[in-house]
Amino acid sequence: MANSAFSLHHFIYLIPLIVLSIITPTHQVVPLGSSLSARDGGTSWVSPSGDFAFGFHSLPNSSRFLLAIWFQKLPERTVIWSANRDNPVQGDSRVELTNNGYLVLYDHQGSEIWKKPNAGNDRVTSASMLDKGNFALLSTDSSLIWESFNEPTDTILPTQGLNKSSHLSSSLTQFDYSKGSFQLRLQDDGRLVLYLVAVPSGFTYAPYWLTDTAGVGLQVVFNESGYIYLKLINGTSVSLTPGNIVSTQDFYHRATLDFDGVLRQYVYPKTNESRASWASEWSIVMYEPPNVCLSVLTSLGSGTCGFNSFCALDEEQKTSCRCPPGYSYLDPNNTFAGCKQDFAPQSCQLGGETEASQFEMKELRNVDWSLNDYEKYYPINEDRCRQACLADCYCAVAIFKDDRCWKKRMPLSNGKMDYNVSRKTLVKVPKGNYSVPITPISTCRKEDRTALILIGSVLFGGSGLLNVLFLLAISLVLLFAHHRQKLMEHRPDPSIIPGTIKAQSCFIQQSSPFSAARLPISTLSAMAESSSS
């Protein structure tokens, strides 16, 4: 009986260990022959701590999958690496650690999509999702044969770095993980550089941010304490992380080259103590450049945003791309892809002067499209600047400042909006009929509601006689409007092009600039006096 009591007593103490062994991730070491399928319902290989997972990530609003690494414990999945970012696979795809030591991704037809290591190596005996967020192929003595840390996509983590042979490429959009328009490189000359690149060719435009470390830059380090710095050959460093940083014990850390071309360092609370004082979301603790809208300036390509749109920052340093009046997004699901005209352009018959009366110039302040000038007038007043653009069928936008006028033609590039852009922009649109897709619906609704409140106040606050007179006046206005509409239906004006006139009253409020943002500290090009700034 004593022995039974002893066994039961010890069994009770073993219960927590048994439960822990059941809920602890079992895929700490992945043996040869193991595989995962995209249809396994989220099955993945998890790190011993449970912080990171390797497996198939289902793309939003798609039936495709990425072979990826993500933060496992966060409510919203944050992908930090992917193998097939430019070639998502279908649901019957699988990844296998083959018996001869290769990690291979097969698509739904069994074709090989991706394979590591590149050369045959029979020393690979297992794989593991490590606690640092690094997925590794290991040899018998647990040395690394291949690791995801050496082939980053758009993100680096603490204990990871960038050598001169590696770089970060932004995603195309927030939910499209394909290679985007921006790269972070540590060049052979030692400078850390942000580039604008052409998609899909990868052609490199001019850099828009860099460090002054030519000849001395050695390696980008993201150390275990959460600090990012550029290590120099003399043993010193240039810090990118400002001031004191929160602990990596209490916070998840990552640095990502976001799809808008900004390198940002993020932190996310992971303990009860840190969540008590921080919001349970990714918070920005560092970003470069300080204002990407003003930093990017290139003679080729569209700039930060697509052609015919302009870039702006809000108070939280979030980048948005907006369309001018009379234009709308090429792709509503990707506002960074540019804007298109929503009206027939001015005819060039007889130089366009005969159609000038059918167009007008709508004003934007603190907005410019740089390097699109094809003609300049000086000295000139604003009215003559307007007329010069109206009479010119090539002119899409006129810029006016200090008795100077610049004409710009499509496509418009390097668009930006900022208080530091101190000039008046005049956009050519058809008279009385243009769309303003950048205006929030709530602004218009607020105006409509204000008008109704005003009418109600007059009706209920005035005397009976005043109410009768007021209602009579409204009736006469409505009758006149109805009569005029009937006449317009029988006499259509050929100069009017169908569009959305409803949003017109909202545009003036929306065209006010965002709050001022810090000027870039490390940009290549300063704003010039001309409109090509």
PDB file of N, CA and C in Angstrom, residues 160-196:
ATOM      1  N   GLN A 160      20.877  38.896 -36.159  1.00  0.00           N
ATOM      2  CA  GLN A 160      21.045  38.780 -37.605  1.00  0.00           C
ATOM      3  C   GLN A 160      21.713  40.041 -38.140  1.00  0.00           C
ATOM      4  N   GLY A 161      22.391  39.939 -39.249  1.00  0.00           N
ATOM      5  CA  GLY A 161      23.045  41.105 -39.834  1.00  0.00           C
ATOM      6  C   GLY A 161      22.976  41.085 -41.345  1.00  0.00           C
ATOM      7  N   LEU A 162      23.575  42.098 -41.943  1.00  0.00           N
ATOM      8  CA  LEU A 162      23.680  42.197 -43.390  1.00  0.00           C
ATOM      9  C   LEU A 162      25.144  42.368 -43.765  1.00  0.00           C
ATOM     10  N   ASN A 163      25.638  41.454 -44.586  1.00  0.00           N
ATOM     11  CA  ASN A 163      26.980  41.589 -45.130  1.00  0.00           C
ATOM     12  C   ASN A 163      26.901  42.253 -46.506  1.00  0.00           C
ATOM     13  N   LYS A 164      28.041  42.470 -47.109  1.00  0.00           N
ATOM     14  CA  LYS A 164      28.070  43.131 -48.411  1.00  0.00           C
ATOM     15  C   LYS A 164      27.493  42.256 -49.521  1.00  0.00           C
ATOM     16  N   SER A 165      27.305  40.993 -49.254  1.00  0.00           N
ATOM     17  CA  SER A 165      26.735  40.102 -50.264  1.00  0.00           C
ATOM     18  C   SER A 165      25.219  39.967 -50.144  1.00  0.00           C
ATOM     19  N   SER A 166      24.612  40.568 -49.118  1.00  0.00           N
ATOM     20  CA  SER A 166      23.169  40.408 -48.904  1.00  0.00           C
ATOM     21  C   SER A 166      22.473  41.761 -48.911  1.00  0.00           C
ATOM     22  N   HIS A 167      21.157  41.727 -49.070  1.00  0.00           N
ATOM     23  CA  HIS A 167      20.370  42.956 -49.097  1.00  0.00           C
ATOM     24  C   HIS A 167      18.930  42.645 -48.706  1.00  0.00           C
ATOM     25  N   LEU A 168      18.156  43.680 -48.432  1.00  0.00           N
ATOM     26  CA  LEU A 168      16.725  43.560 -48.179  1.00  0.00           C
ATOM     27  C   LEU A 168      15.964  44.123 -49.366  1.00  0.00           C
ATOM     28  N   SER A 169      14.892  43.431 -49.768  1.00  0.00           N
ATOM     29  CA  SER A 169      14.005  43.915 -50.823  1.00  0.00           C
ATOM     30  C   SER A 169      12.607  44.065 -50.245  1.00  0.00           C
ATOM     31  N   SER A 170      12.011  45.224 -50.423  1.00  0.00           N
ATOM     32  CA  SER A 170      10.675  45.469 -49.890  1.00  0.00           C
ATOM     33  C   SER A 170       9.651  44.582 -50.578  1.00  0.00           C
ATOM     34  N   SER A 171       8.491  44.424 -49.942  1.00  0.00           N
ATOM     35  CA  SER A 171       7.360  43.773 -50.585  1.00  0.00           C
ATOM     36  C   SER A 171       6.701  44.750 -51.551  1.00  0.00           C
ATOM     37  N   LEU A 172       5.911  44.204 -52.484  1.00  0.00           N
ATOM     38  CA  LEU A 172       5.253  45.049 -53.474  1.00  0.00           C
ATOM     39  C   LEU A 172       4.160  45.894 -52.819  1.00  0.00           C
ATOM     40  N   THR A 173       3.345  45.280 -51.966  1.00  0.00           N
ATOM     41  CA  THR A 173       2.324  45.994 -51.197  1.00  0.00           C
ATOM     42  C   THR A 173       2.282  45.383 -49.802  1.00  0.00           C
ATOM     43  N   GLN A 174       1.366  45.834 -48.991  1.00  0.00           N
ATOM     44  CA  GLN A 174       1.253  45.317 -47.625  1.00  0.00           C
ATOM     45  C   GLN A 174       0.920  43.831 -47.606  1.00  0.00           C
ATOM     46  N   PHE A 175       0.131  43.371 -48.582  1.00  0.00           N
ATOM     47  CA  PHE A 175      -0.295  41.974 -48.586  1.00  0.00           C
ATOM     48  C   PHE A 175       0.222  41.195 -49.793  1.00  0.00           C
ATOM     49  N   ASP A 176       1.010  41.831 -50.634  1.00  0.00           N
ATOM     50  CA  ASP A 176       1.662  41.148 -51.755  1.00  0.00           C
ATOM     51  C   ASP A 176       3.143  41.089 -51.443  1.00  0.00           C
ATOM     52  N   TYR A 177       3.647  39.890 -51.130  1.00  0.00           N
ATOM     53  CA  TYR A 177       5.018  39.725 -50.660  1.00  0.00           C
ATOM     54  C   TYR A 177       6.038  39.650 -51.785  1.00  0.00           C
ATOM     55  N   SER A 178       5.611  39.799 -53.042  1.00  0.00           N
ATOM     56  CA  SER A 178       6.550  39.829 -54.160  1.00  0.00           C
ATOM     57  C   SER A 178       7.547  40.970 -53.979  1.00  0.00           C
ATOM     58  N   LYS A 179       8.709  40.838 -54.626  1.00  0.00           N
ATOM     59  CA  LYS A 179       9.721  41.882 -54.510  1.00  0.00           C
ATOM     60  C   LYS A 179       9.163  43.201 -55.009  1.00  0.00           C
ATOM     61  N   GLY A 180       9.358  44.247 -54.191  1.00  0.00           N
ATOM     62  CA  GLY A 180       8.815  45.558 -54.500  1.00  0.00           C
ATOM     63  C   GLY A 180       9.844  46.498 -55.096  1.00  0.00           C
ATOM     64  N   SER A 181       9.608  47.794 -54.906  1.00  0.00           N
ATOM     65  CA  SER A 181      10.365  48.830 -55.617  1.00  0.00           C
ATOM     66  C   SER A 181      11.548  49.397 -54.835  1.00  0.00           C
ATOM     67  N   PHE A 182      11.891  48.799 -53.690  1.00  0.00           N
ATOM     68  CA  PHE A 182      12.943  49.384 -52.861  1.00  0.00           C
ATOM     69  C   PHE A 182      13.907  48.315 -52.357  1.00  0.00           C
ATOM     70  N   GLN A 183      15.177  48.702 -52.233  1.00  0.00           N
ATOM     71  CA  GLN A 183      16.207  47.795 -51.718  1.00  0.00           C
ATOM     72  C   GLN A 183      17.095  48.524 -50.716  1.00  0.00           C
ATOM     73  N   LEU A 184      17.554  47.761 -49.711  1.00  0.00           N
ATOM     74  CA  LEU A 184      18.570  48.227 -48.767  1.00  0.00           C
ATOM     75  C   LEU A 184      19.818  47.390 -49.001  1.00  0.00           C
ATOM     76  N   ARG A 185      20.918  48.047 -49.321  1.00  0.00           N
ATOM     77  CA  ARG A 185      22.163  47.335 -49.623  1.00  0.00           C
ATOM     78  C   ARG A 185      23.320  47.918 -48.818  1.00  0.00           C
ATOM     79  N   LEU A 186      24.195  47.038 -48.405  1.00  0.00           N
ATOM     80  CA  LEU A 186      25.502  47.466 -47.921  1.00  0.00           C
ATOM     81  C   LEU A 186      26.452  47.322 -49.099  1.00  0.00           C
ATOM     82  N   GLN A 187      26.840  48.447 -49.689  1.00  0.00           N
ATOM     83  CA  GLN A 187      27.638  48.415 -50.911  1.00  0.00           C
ATOM     84  C   GLN A 187      29.077  47.992 -50.629  1.00  0.00           C
ATOM     85  N   ASP A 188      29.748  47.603 -51.682  1.00  0.00           N
ATOM     86  CA  ASP A 188      31.150  47.223 -51.561  1.00  0.00           C
ATOM     87  C   ASP A 188      32.015  48.383 -51.080  1.00  0.00           C
ATOM     88  N   ASP A 189      31.562  49.624 -51.327  1.00  0.00           N
ATOM     89  CA  ASP A 189      32.354  50.778 -50.888  1.00  0.00           C
ATOM     90  C   ASP A 189      32.115  51.118 -49.418  1.00  0.00           C
ATOM     91  N   GLY A 190      31.247  50.339 -48.714  1.00  0.00           N
ATOM     92  CA  GLY A 190      31.044  50.537 -47.286  1.00  0.00           C
ATOM     93  C   GLY A 190      29.865  51.410 -46.912  1.00  0.00           C
ATOM     94  N   ARG A 191      29.126  51.931 -47.877  1.00  0.00           N
ATOM     95  CA  ARG A 191      27.971  52.770 -47.573  1.00  0.00           C
ATOM     96  C   ARG A 191      26.695  51.922 -47.543  1.00  0.00           C
ATOM     97  N   LEU A 192      25.861  52.191 -46.561  1.00  0.00           N
ATOM     98  CA  LEU A 192      24.545  51.562 -46.468  1.00  0.00           C
ATOM     99  C   LEU A 192      23.575  52.443 -47.237  1.00  0.00           C
ATOM    100  N   VAL A 193      22.899  51.862 -48.240  1.00  0.00           N
ATOM    101  CA  VAL A 193      22.164  52.668 -49.216  1.00  0.00           C
ATOM    102  C   VAL A 193      20.755  52.125 -49.404  1.00  0.00           C
ATOM    103  N   LEU A 194      19.781  53.037 -49.531  1.00  0.00           N
ATOM    104  CA  LEU A 194      18.424  52.699 -49.948  1.00  0.00           C
ATOM    105  C   LEU A 194      18.255  53.096 -51.406  1.00  0.00           C
ATOM    106  N   TYR A 195      17.788  52.152 -52.226  1.00  0.00           N
ATOM    107  CA  TYR A 195      17.623  52.364 -53.654  1.00  0.00           C
ATOM    108  C   TYR A 195      16.168  52.204 -54.067  1.00  0.00           C
ATOM    109  N   LEU A 196      15.775  52.943 -55.099  1.00  0.00           N
ATOM    110  CA  LEU A 196      14.539  52.688 -55.828  1.00  0.00           C
ATOM    111  C   LEU A 196      14.894  51.803 -57.010  1.00  0.00           C
TER     112      LEU A 196
END
